Coordinates of C-alpha atoms in Angstrom, one line a residue:
M1 CA 30.6 28.8 -6.5
K2 CA 31.9 31.3 -8.8
K3 CA 29.6 29.9 -11.5
Y4 CA 26.4 30.6 -9.2
N5 CA 27.1 34.2 -8.7
K6 CA 24.6 35.5 -11.4
I7 CA 22.2 33.2 -10.2
W8 CA 22.1 34.6 -6.4
L9 CA 22.7 38.2 -7.9
G10 CA 18.9 37.9 -9.0
V11 CA 17.6 36.4 -6.5
L12 CA 18.7 38.6 -4.3
A13 CA 16.5 41.4 -6.0
V14 CA 13.4 39.2 -5.8
A15 CA 13.9 39.3 -1.8
F16 CA 12.8 42.9 -1.9
S17 CA 10.3 42.5 -4.3
M18 CA 8.3 39.3 -3.9
Y19 CA 4.6 40.2 -2.8
S20 CA 2.7 42.9 -4.3
C21 CA -0.5 40.9 -5.2
N22 CA -4.0 40.2 -3.4
S23 CA -4.2 37.2 -5.8
I24 CA -2.0 36.3 -8.4
F25 CA -4.4 38.3 -11.0
D26 CA -3.6 41.4 -8.7
V27 CA -0.4 42.4 -9.9
D28 CA -1.1 45.8 -8.6
S29 CA -2.0 45.5 -4.9
E30 CA 0.0 47.6 -2.7
R31 CA 0.2 45.8 0.0
I32 CA 3.9 44.1 0.0
L33 CA 5.4 41.9 2.7
K34 CA 9.3 43.1 2.6
P35 CA 12.0 41.0 4.4
D36 CA 12.3 42.7 7.6
D37 CA 8.2 42.5 8.2
H38 CA 6.5 40.6 10.9
S39 CA 5.9 37.1 10.4
I40 CA 2.8 35.4 8.8
A41 CA 0.6 34.9 11.4
S42 CA -3.1 34.7 10.0
P43 CA -4.4 32.7 6.8
E44 CA -5.4 36.3 5.4
E45 CA -1.6 37.6 5.3
A46 CA -0.5 34.1 4.1
I47 CA -2.4 34.7 0.6
Y48 CA -0.2 37.5 0.1
G49 CA 3.1 35.3 0.2
N50 CA 1.2 32.9 -1.3
A51 CA 0.4 34.9 -4.4
G52 CA 3.8 36.1 -4.5
V53 CA 5.4 32.4 -4.8
L54 CA 2.3 31.3 -7.4
S55 CA 3.7 34.6 -9.5
K56 CA 7.2 33.4 -9.6
L57 CA 6.3 29.8 -10.3
S58 CA 4.0 30.6 -13.1
K59 CA 6.8 32.1 -15.0
L60 CA 8.6 28.5 -15.4
S61 CA 5.7 27.0 -17.3
G62 CA 7.2 27.8 -20.7
Q63 CA 10.6 26.4 -19.7
Y64 CA 8.5 23.3 -18.3
V65 CA 7.0 22.1 -21.3
L66 CA 9.7 23.2 -23.5
L67 CA 12.7 21.7 -22.2
G68 CA 10.2 18.3 -20.7
E69 CA 8.9 18.3 -24.6
L70 CA 11.0 19.6 -27.3
R71 CA 14.4 17.7 -26.2
A72 CA 12.4 14.4 -26.3
D73 CA 10.6 12.7 -29.4
L74 CA 7.3 14.0 -29.8
M75 CA 7.6 18.0 -30.5
D76 CA 9.6 19.4 -33.3
I77 CA 10.2 22.6 -34.4
T78 CA 8.5 24.2 -37.8
E79 CA 10.4 26.4 -39.8
N80 CA 9.4 29.3 -38.2
A81 CA 10.9 28.6 -35.3
G82 CA 13.3 30.9 -33.6
I83 CA 16.9 30.3 -32.6
Y84 CA 16.2 29.7 -28.9
L85 CA 13.9 26.6 -29.9
K86 CA 16.2 25.5 -32.5
E87 CA 18.9 25.1 -29.8
I88 CA 16.7 23.1 -27.0
N89 CA 15.9 20.8 -29.7
N90 CA 19.3 20.6 -31.0
F91 CA 21.1 20.1 -27.7
E92 CA 23.3 23.1 -27.8
F93 CA 22.3 25.9 -25.3
A94 CA 24.2 29.5 -25.8
A95 CA 24.7 31.2 -22.6
D96 CA 21.4 33.6 -23.3
N97 CA 18.8 31.2 -24.0
P98 CA 16.5 32.5 -21.7
Y99 CA 14.3 28.8 -22.0
V100 CA 17.5 27.2 -20.1
D101 CA 18.6 30.2 -17.3
S102 CA 18.3 28.5 -14.2
K103 CA 18.2 31.6 -12.3
S104 CA 14.1 31.4 -12.6
Y105 CA 14.1 28.4 -10.4
Y106 CA 16.0 29.4 -7.9
E107 CA 13.8 32.8 -7.7
V108 CA 10.6 30.5 -6.8
I109 CA 12.9 28.8 -4.4
N110 CA 14.1 31.8 -2.7
A111 CA 10.4 33.1 -2.9
C112 CA 9.0 29.7 -1.0
N113 CA 12.1 30.0 1.6
Y114 CA 11.0 33.5 3.0
V115 CA 7.1 32.5 3.2
I116 CA 8.4 29.0 5.2
Q117 CA 11.0 30.9 7.5
K118 CA 7.4 33.7 8.0
I119 CA 5.0 32.0 8.8
D120 CA 4.1 30.8 12.0
T121 CA 2.4 27.7 12.3
S122 CA 2.0 27.6 15.9
I123 CA -1.3 29.9 15.3
V124 CA -4.2 28.3 16.2
I125 CA -7.8 29.0 15.8
E126 CA -11.3 26.8 16.8
A127 CA -8.6 24.0 18.1
E128 CA -6.7 24.1 14.4
K129 CA -3.4 25.2 13.9
V130 CA -4.4 27.0 10.6
M131 CA -1.0 27.5 8.8
Y132 CA -0.1 24.3 8.1
R133 CA -2.1 24.0 4.9
E134 CA -0.4 27.1 3.5
Y135 CA 3.2 25.8 5.1
A136 CA 2.7 22.7 3.4
A137 CA 1.6 24.0 -0.1
I138 CA 5.1 26.2 0.1
K139 CA 7.0 23.4 0.6
G140 CA 5.2 21.5 -2.1
I141 CA 5.9 24.2 -5.0
R142 CA 9.9 24.3 -3.4
A143 CA 10.5 20.4 -3.6
W144 CA 8.5 20.7 -7.1
T145 CA 10.7 23.2 -8.5
Y146 CA 14.1 22.0 -7.1
M147 CA 13.1 18.1 -8.7
Q148 CA 13.1 20.4 -12.1
L149 CA 16.4 21.7 -11.3
A150 CA 18.1 18.6 -10.9
L151 CA 16.3 16.6 -13.7
N152 CA 17.1 19.3 -16.1
Y153 CA 20.6 20.7 -14.9
G154 CA 22.0 17.5 -13.2
K155 CA 22.4 18.8 -9.9
V156 CA 21.6 21.7 -7.2
I157 CA 22.5 24.2 -4.8
Y158 CA 20.2 23.2 -1.8
Y159 CA 19.3 26.0 0.7
E160 CA 16.4 26.6 2.9
D161 CA 16.6 30.0 4.1
P162 CA 15.9 33.0 1.9
L163 CA 18.9 34.7 0.5
L164 CA 18.2 38.5 1.8
T165 CA 21.5 39.9 1.4
L166 CA 25.0 39.8 -0.1
S167 CA 26.7 37.7 2.7
D168 CA 23.8 35.2 2.8
A169 CA 24.8 34.5 -0.9
E170 CA 28.2 34.7 -0.4
K171 CA 28.0 31.4 1.8
Q172 CA 28.8 27.8 0.7
Y173 CA 25.5 25.4 0.2
P174 CA 25.6 22.0 -0.3
E175 CA 25.6 20.8 -4.0
Y176 CA 23.2 17.4 -4.4
A177 CA 22.8 15.4 -7.7
F178 CA 18.9 14.0 -8.0
D179 CA 19.3 10.6 -5.9
E180 CA 20.7 12.7 -2.6
L181 CA 18.1 15.8 -3.1
A182 CA 15.6 13.2 -3.4
D183 CA 16.2 11.7 0.1
V184 CA 16.3 15.3 1.3
L185 CA 12.9 16.4 -0.3
I186 CA 11.3 13.2 1.1
A187 CA 11.8 14.0 4.3
D188 CA 10.7 17.4 4.3
L189 CA 7.9 16.5 2.8
L190 CA 6.7 13.4 5.1
P191 CA 5.1 15.7 8.2
W192 CA 3.1 17.5 5.8
K193 CA 1.4 15.3 3.3
E194 CA -2.0 14.8 5.4
Y195 CA -2.9 18.3 5.1
E196 CA -5.1 19.7 2.5
L197 CA -4.3 22.2 0.1
P198 CA -5.2 26.4 0.4
E199 CA -8.1 27.6 -0.9
A200 CA -8.1 31.1 0.1
I201 CA -7.0 32.7 -3.2
S202 CA -9.2 34.4 -5.3
L203 CA -9.0 33.4 -9.0
S204 CA -11.1 34.1 -12.3
D205 CA -12.5 32.1 -14.7
N206 CA -13.6 29.1 -12.3
I207 CA -10.3 27.9 -11.4
Q208 CA -10.3 26.0 -8.4
S209 CA -7.4 27.8 -6.4
S210 CA -6.4 24.0 -4.2
K211 CA -5.3 22.8 -8.4
L212 CA -2.4 25.7 -7.9
F213 CA -0.7 23.7 -5.5
F214 CA 1.1 20.2 -5.8
P215 CA -0.4 17.6 -3.5
V216 CA 2.4 16.4 -1.4
N217 CA 1.5 12.6 -2.4
M218 CA 1.7 13.2 -5.8
L219 CA 5.3 14.3 -5.4
L220 CA 6.2 12.1 -3.0
G221 CA 4.9 9.2 -5.4
D222 CA 7.5 11.0 -8.2
L223 CA 10.3 11.1 -5.8
Y224 CA 10.1 7.5 -4.4
L225 CA 9.5 6.2 -8.6
W226 CA 12.5 7.9 -9.4
K227 CA 14.5 6.4 -6.1
G228 CA 13.1 2.8 -7.2
L229 CA 10.9 2.3 -4.4
Y230 CA 8.0 1.2 -6.0
E231 CA 5.5 0.0 -3.3
E232 CA 6.3 3.4 -1.7
A233 CA 5.4 5.1 -4.8
A234 CA 2.6 3.1 -5.4
M235 CA 1.2 4.0 -1.9
A236 CA 1.6 7.7 -2.2
Y237 CA -0.2 7.9 -5.7
H238 CA -3.0 5.6 -4.4
E239 CA -3.3 7.7 -1.1
L240 CA -3.7 10.6 -3.1
M241 CA -6.7 8.8 -5.5
V242 CA -8.8 8.2 -2.3
E243 CA -7.8 11.3 -0.5
E244 CA -9.4 13.3 -3.1
N245 CA -11.6 10.7 -5.0
L246 CA -9.8 10.2 -8.1
Y247 CA -10.4 7.9 -11.2
T248 CA -10.0 8.0 -14.9
S249 CA -13.5 8.8 -16.1
T250 CA -15.3 7.4 -19.0
M251 CA -17.1 10.5 -19.6
R252 CA -13.1 11.6 -21.0
Y253 CA -13.3 8.9 -24.1
M254 CA -12.9 9.9 -28.1
R255 CA -15.7 8.2 -30.0
W256 CA -16.4 7.7 -33.7
L257 CA -19.9 7.6 -35.2
T258 CA -20.8 4.9 -36.6
E259 CA -24.3 4.0 -38.6
D260 CA -25.3 0.6 -39.3
Q261 CA -22.1 -0.5 -38.8
V262 CA -20.1 1.5 -40.8
F263 CA -18.0 4.1 -39.6
N264 CA -18.3 7.6 -40.3
F265 CA -14.9 9.3 -40.9
N266 CA -16.3 13.0 -40.8
S267 CA -17.8 12.9 -37.7
W268 CA -16.9 11.8 -34.1
Y269 CA -19.0 12.1 -30.9
S270 CA -17.9 12.2 -26.7
N271 CA -15.3 14.8 -27.9
W272 CA -14.7 15.1 -24.4
F273 CA -11.1 14.3 -24.3
T274 CA -10.5 17.6 -25.3
Q275 CA -11.9 19.3 -22.7
I276 CA -9.6 17.8 -20.4
F277 CA -7.3 20.9 -21.3
D278 CA -10.0 23.7 -20.1
L279 CA -9.1 26.0 -17.5
N280 CA -11.5 24.7 -14.8
S281 CA -11.6 20.7 -16.2
S282 CA -12.3 18.2 -13.5
E283 CA -8.8 16.0 -14.6
N284 CA -6.7 18.4 -13.9
I285 CA -4.8 17.9 -10.3
S286 CA -2.4 20.8 -10.7
L287 CA -2.0 23.8 -12.7
M288 CA 0.5 26.7 -13.1
A289 CA -1.5 30.0 -13.4
A290 CA -1.3 33.4 -14.1
S291 CA -3.3 36.6 -15.2
T292 CA -3.9 37.5 -18.9
E293 CA -4.9 41.4 -17.4
F294 CA -2.4 43.0 -19.7
G295 CA -3.8 40.6 -23.0
D296 CA -0.6 38.3 -22.7
G297 CA -1.8 35.0 -23.7
S298 CA -0.3 31.5 -23.4
L299 CA 3.4 31.0 -24.5
M300 CA 2.4 27.8 -25.5
D301 CA -0.8 28.9 -27.1
S302 CA 1.6 31.2 -29.0
L303 CA 4.2 29.0 -30.2
T304 CA 1.9 26.7 -31.2
M305 CA -0.4 28.1 -33.2
Y306 CA -0.3 32.1 -33.7
K307 CA 3.7 31.9 -34.6
Y308 CA 3.4 28.2 -35.5
E309 CA 7.0 27.7 -34.2
I310 CA 6.5 24.1 -32.8
M311 CA 4.3 21.0 -33.9
P312 CA 3.8 17.5 -33.4
S313 CA 6.8 15.1 -34.8
E314 CA 6.6 12.4 -37.2
P315 CA 7.1 10.0 -34.6
A316 CA 4.2 11.6 -32.4
I317 CA 2.0 11.2 -35.5
N318 CA 3.0 7.6 -36.4
N319 CA 2.4 6.7 -33.0
W320 CA -0.9 7.6 -32.8
N321 CA -1.8 6.3 -36.0
R322 CA -0.5 2.9 -35.5
Q323 CA -3.2 2.3 -32.7
T324 CA -5.9 0.3 -33.7
Y325 CA -9.8 1.8 -33.3
Y326 CA -11.9 -1.4 -31.8
E327 CA -15.7 -0.5 -32.2
S328 CA -16.0 -4.2 -31.5
K329 CA -14.1 -7.5 -32.0
N330 CA -14.5 -7.6 -35.8
M331 CA -15.1 -3.3 -36.4
I332 CA -12.4 -1.8 -36.2
T333 CA -10.4 0.8 -37.9
E334 CA -6.5 2.7 -37.8
G335 CA -5.8 5.1 -35.0
D336 CA -5.9 6.4 -31.7
M337 CA -8.0 9.5 -31.5
R338 CA -6.0 11.6 -28.6
G339 CA -3.6 12.7 -31.6
Y340 CA -6.1 13.7 -34.4
P341 CA -8.2 15.4 -33.5
G342 CA -7.8 15.3 -29.7
S343 CA -3.9 16.8 -29.8
Y344 CA -3.5 18.2 -32.7
R345 CA -5.2 19.1 -35.9
D346 CA -4.6 19.6 -39.8
F347 CA -5.0 23.1 -40.3
S348 CA -3.7 22.9 -43.9
M349 CA -6.7 20.9 -44.7
A350 CA -9.4 22.7 -43.7
S351 CA -11.7 24.4 -46.0
G352 CA -11.1 27.7 -47.1
S353 CA -7.6 28.0 -45.2
T354 CA -5.5 31.0 -45.9
T355 CA -3.0 30.1 -43.2
E356 CA 0.5 28.5 -43.7
L357 CA -0.2 26.3 -40.7
G358 CA 0.3 22.8 -41.3
N359 CA -0.5 19.8 -38.2
V360 CA -1.2 22.3 -35.2
I361 CA -0.9 21.5 -31.5
I362 CA -4.6 21.8 -29.6
K363 CA -3.7 21.2 -26.2
Y364 CA -3.2 24.8 -25.1
S365 CA -5.6 26.4 -27.1
D366 CA -8.5 26.5 -24.2
L367 CA -5.9 26.9 -21.2
T368 CA -5.9 31.0 -22.2
G369 CA -9.4 32.2 -20.4
D370 CA -11.1 35.6 -20.4
N371 CA -8.4 36.2 -17.0
S372 CA -6.2 33.8 -17.0
K373 CA -4.1 31.5 -18.8
A374 CA -2.2 28.1 -17.2
I375 CA -0.3 25.1 -18.0
I376 CA -1.4 21.7 -16.4
V377 CA 1.5 20.1 -14.7
Y378 CA -0.3 17.0 -13.0
R379 CA -3.8 15.5 -14.1
I380 CA -5.9 12.2 -13.2
A381 CA -4.3 10.4 -16.1
T382 CA -0.6 11.5 -15.2
L383 CA -1.0 9.9 -11.6
Y384 CA -2.8 6.7 -12.6
L385 CA 0.0 6.2 -15.6
R386 CA 2.7 6.7 -12.7
Y387 CA 0.5 4.7 -10.4
A388 CA 0.7 1.7 -13.2
E389 CA 4.7 2.2 -13.6
A390 CA 5.4 2.1 -10.2
V391 CA 3.5 -1.3 -9.4
N392 CA 4.6 -2.7 -13.0
R393 CA 8.1 -2.6 -11.3
A394 CA 7.3 -3.8 -7.8
G395 CA 6.6 -7.2 -9.8
K396 CA 2.6 -6.7 -11.1
P397 CA 2.4 -6.4 -15.0
N398 CA -0.8 -7.4 -14.7
L399 CA -2.2 -4.8 -12.2
A400 CA -0.4 -2.1 -14.1
F401 CA -1.7 -3.3 -17.6
A402 CA -5.5 -3.5 -15.8
V403 CA -4.8 0.4 -16.0
L404 CA -4.8 0.3 -19.4
K405 CA -7.2 -1.8 -20.8
H406 CA -9.9 -2.1 -18.0
G407 CA -9.2 0.6 -15.3
L408 CA -9.3 -0.1 -11.8
S409 CA -12.8 -0.7 -10.5
P410 CA -14.2 -2.7 -7.8
Q411 CA -15.3 -5.5 -10.4
V412 CA -12.2 -5.0 -12.3
M413 CA -10.0 -6.2 -8.6
A414 CA -12.5 -8.8 -8.0
T415 CA -11.5 -11.0 -11.3
D416 CA -8.5 -13.1 -11.0
S417 CA -8.4 -13.4 -14.3
I418 CA -7.6 -9.9 -14.8
V419 CA -5.6 -9.0 -11.8
P420 CA -4.1 -12.7 -10.2
R421 CA -4.1 -13.0 -6.8
H422 CA -0.6 -12.3 -5.5
E423 CA -0.5 -8.9 -7.4
K424 CA -3.4 -7.8 -5.3
Y425 CA -3.3 -9.5 -1.8
S426 CA -1.4 -9.7 0.8
S427 CA -2.7 -13.2 2.3
Y428 CA -5.3 -14.9 0.4
T429 CA -7.0 -18.1 0.1
D430 CA -8.8 -20.4 -2.8
S431 CA -12.2 -18.1 -2.0
T432 CA -10.9 -15.1 0.0
G433 CA -8.2 -12.0 0.2
T434 CA -6.7 -9.5 1.8
F435 CA -5.9 -6.3 -0.4
L436 CA -2.6 -4.6 0.0
T437 CA -3.4 -0.8 0.6
Y438 CA -2.3 0.4 -2.2
T439 CA -4.3 -2.3 -4.5
N440 CA -8.0 -1.8 -2.8
F441 CA -10.1 -0.3 -5.2
N442 CA -13.5 -1.2 -3.4
E443 CA -14.4 2.8 -2.7
N444 CA -17.9 3.6 -4.6
I445 CA -16.2 6.6 -6.8
F446 CA -13.7 3.8 -8.3
E447 CA -17.0 2.2 -10.0
N448 CA -16.5 4.2 -13.0
N449 CA -12.9 4.0 -12.9
G450 CA -11.8 3.4 -17.2
G451 CA -8.8 2.0 -19.0
I452 CA -6.7 4.6 -20.1
H453 CA -6.0 3.3 -23.0
A454 CA -10.0 3.1 -24.1
R455 CA -9.9 7.0 -24.5
G456 CA -8.7 7.0 -27.6
S457 CA -8.9 3.3 -28.8
G458 CA -12.7 2.4 -28.2
N459 CA -13.8 -0.8 -26.6
V460 CA -10.1 -2.2 -25.7
S461 CA -11.4 -4.0 -22.4
T462 CA -13.5 -6.4 -24.5
I463 CA -10.6 -7.3 -26.9
P464 CA -8.1 -10.4 -26.3
A465 CA -5.7 -9.4 -28.8
Y466 CA -5.1 -6.2 -26.4
R467 CA -3.0 -8.3 -23.8
I468 CA 0.3 -9.0 -22.4
P469 CA 2.1 -11.7 -24.1
V470 CA 2.9 -15.1 -22.6
L471 CA 6.6 -14.2 -22.2
P472 CA 9.5 -16.4 -20.7
T473 CA 9.9 -14.9 -17.3
L474 CA 8.6 -12.0 -15.0
T475 CA 11.0 -9.7 -15.7
D476 CA 10.6 -9.8 -19.7
S477 CA 6.6 -9.1 -18.7
I478 CA 7.4 -6.3 -16.5
E479 CA 9.6 -4.9 -19.5
Y480 CA 6.8 -5.0 -21.9
V481 CA 4.4 -3.6 -19.7
E482 CA 6.7 -0.8 -19.3
D483 CA 7.1 -0.6 -22.5
L484 CA 3.3 -0.1 -23.3
L485 CA 3.2 2.2 -20.6
L486 CA 5.5 4.6 -21.9
D487 CA 3.8 4.2 -25.3
E488 CA 0.5 5.0 -23.6
M489 CA 2.7 8.1 -22.0
A490 CA 3.1 9.3 -25.2
L491 CA -0.8 8.7 -26.6
E492 CA -2.2 10.1 -23.8
L493 CA 0.3 13.1 -21.9
A494 CA 2.1 13.9 -25.4
F495 CA 3.3 18.1 -25.4
E496 CA 2.5 18.4 -21.4
G497 CA 6.2 18.4 -20.5
N498 CA 6.5 15.4 -19.1
R499 CA 8.4 13.2 -22.0
F500 CA 11.7 13.7 -21.6
H501 CA 11.9 13.3 -18.2
D502 CA 9.7 10.0 -18.9
L503 CA 12.1 8.5 -21.4
M504 CA 15.2 9.5 -18.8
R505 CA 13.8 7.5 -15.9
I506 CA 12.9 4.6 -17.9
A507 CA 16.6 4.5 -19.5
I508 CA 18.4 5.5 -16.1
R509 CA 16.4 2.2 -14.4
R510 CA 17.4 -0.1 -17.3
N511 CA 20.8 1.4 -17.6
D512 CA 20.9 1.9 -21.5
P513 CA 21.3 5.5 -22.8
S514 CA 20.2 4.4 -25.8
Y515 CA 16.5 3.8 -25.1
L516 CA 16.4 7.5 -24.5
A517 CA 18.8 8.3 -27.4
Q518 CA 16.9 6.2 -30.1
K519 CA 13.6 7.6 -29.9
V520 CA 14.9 10.9 -29.6
A521 CA 16.8 10.4 -33.0
Q522 CA 13.9 9.5 -34.9
K523 CA 12.7 12.4 -35.1
H524 CA 15.9 14.3 -36.2
A525 CA 15.9 12.7 -40.0
A526 CA 18.3 15.3 -41.2
N527 CA 20.9 14.1 -38.1
A528 CA 19.7 11.3 -36.6
A529 CA 22.9 9.8 -36.4
A530 CA 24.7 12.6 -34.4
I531 CA 21.9 13.4 -32.3
E532 CA 21.8 9.5 -31.1
S533 CA 25.9 9.8 -30.5
K534 CA 25.6 12.8 -28.4
L535 CA 22.4 11.3 -26.1
Q536 CA 24.2 8.3 -25.8
D537 CA 26.8 10.3 -23.3
M538 CA 24.4 10.2 -20.4
N539 CA 26.3 13.8 -19.3
N540 CA 24.3 15.5 -22.4
W541 CA 20.9 14.8 -21.2
Y542 CA 21.4 17.8 -18.6
I543 CA 21.5 21.3 -19.7
Q544 CA 25.5 22.3 -19.4
R545 CA 26.0 26.4 -19.0

């Protein structure tokens, strides 16, 4: 426990100064809940506790993105990068690097523990236990934070009561690796998955307050996915899709302008993919948000644009460029538009440019508004790609591939040549079938479900060349589709904080460290062999302090 003494001392300080805001954006409120206060006995009182938790959570946003992306293959450092970013990029972590300090995670957990302990869930108003929403939401934040700790550091110290005294900090607590932790978190979350997220916190910039929390079914899906419980993961993800009416809108496609069967490479239209990265986008499921009251914008916007310390890697750009864009079967061009101009722009080519910028990540440019800033944690495409990963490993590669090529609409799911009967039905005859619960997309909301690959690569649903080839075994087909899905995650979700853990998950599943090591080493032109050798040892995937 000695190595955690500094962590606990920092956490103890939080216990006496956690809640000081009427909303997440009002940092000067005099309403303060202290450790010896009475219980939280109304939704109004819960607002203050939730706001304190969310304020702590928002401080993890930079760590979340940088540890998830800069250690992976899609984000790279520029010549302007500071020493701390260079350390992350090279898997060399000094003791004073603020981006790898685990104390901030435990501060969030301690804040959650405090609110969970204080909330009186027995309160009933108009026959409803009104505090259950807040209780479930804070449990979700605690579970997500524990997951991040385990994925980044390998093990966590697990505790459920707030640390309020030195004697609390000196107690012995269990230490869990991820697999053990996942079992604990699943059991803790399952009773709360039916409850809607709170909507009472006052926010500006039109951010829906429910998006400041993590849906329990999303968390359960992720935990099951890491555990290898693929049908359970698919069930959880599907429940969230149905409950929240979530579909991959065709309105998010990017298209080249064409004139007389010729591409106009000077312009594009339907540039709505970039609108995903607005604070109030309907695509977003969960955000980490904070105030810009004191003039501070997003750290990621600063690092990508104003300070220009990080940029797209060469492998990321090459991945977008080697895709094929289909206007039609016979009218094609190179590239996936979610790269350029959807996720990055080449500012060195800008007319009249006087800056030293080159390829600039733009996904964070619109996530700082007049009064608030945010980082996207979960969005609809993340949900569908993880659903596809789950059903693929559950033995349904054609269903998973349909997420990419066609979208899971009622019409697609009724077409046996796209999704064969044995992949979608629990029982069937030559003419009828009964959908598995998690393959039923017959509700009207799914009429507009589109293929995710089409968001940047045109009309792929009509193209025979974009398909699963005939392979010797089902295992071969599953691994082929899994590679496609990982590739699609790079095309769609680049720079959003997921990548290193996505690589980890598949490499662990295949018991093949080189799957991660080789991909990450590609961006290290000067020392690729050394980085690959280091990452062949899975212990080096975790931050050693």
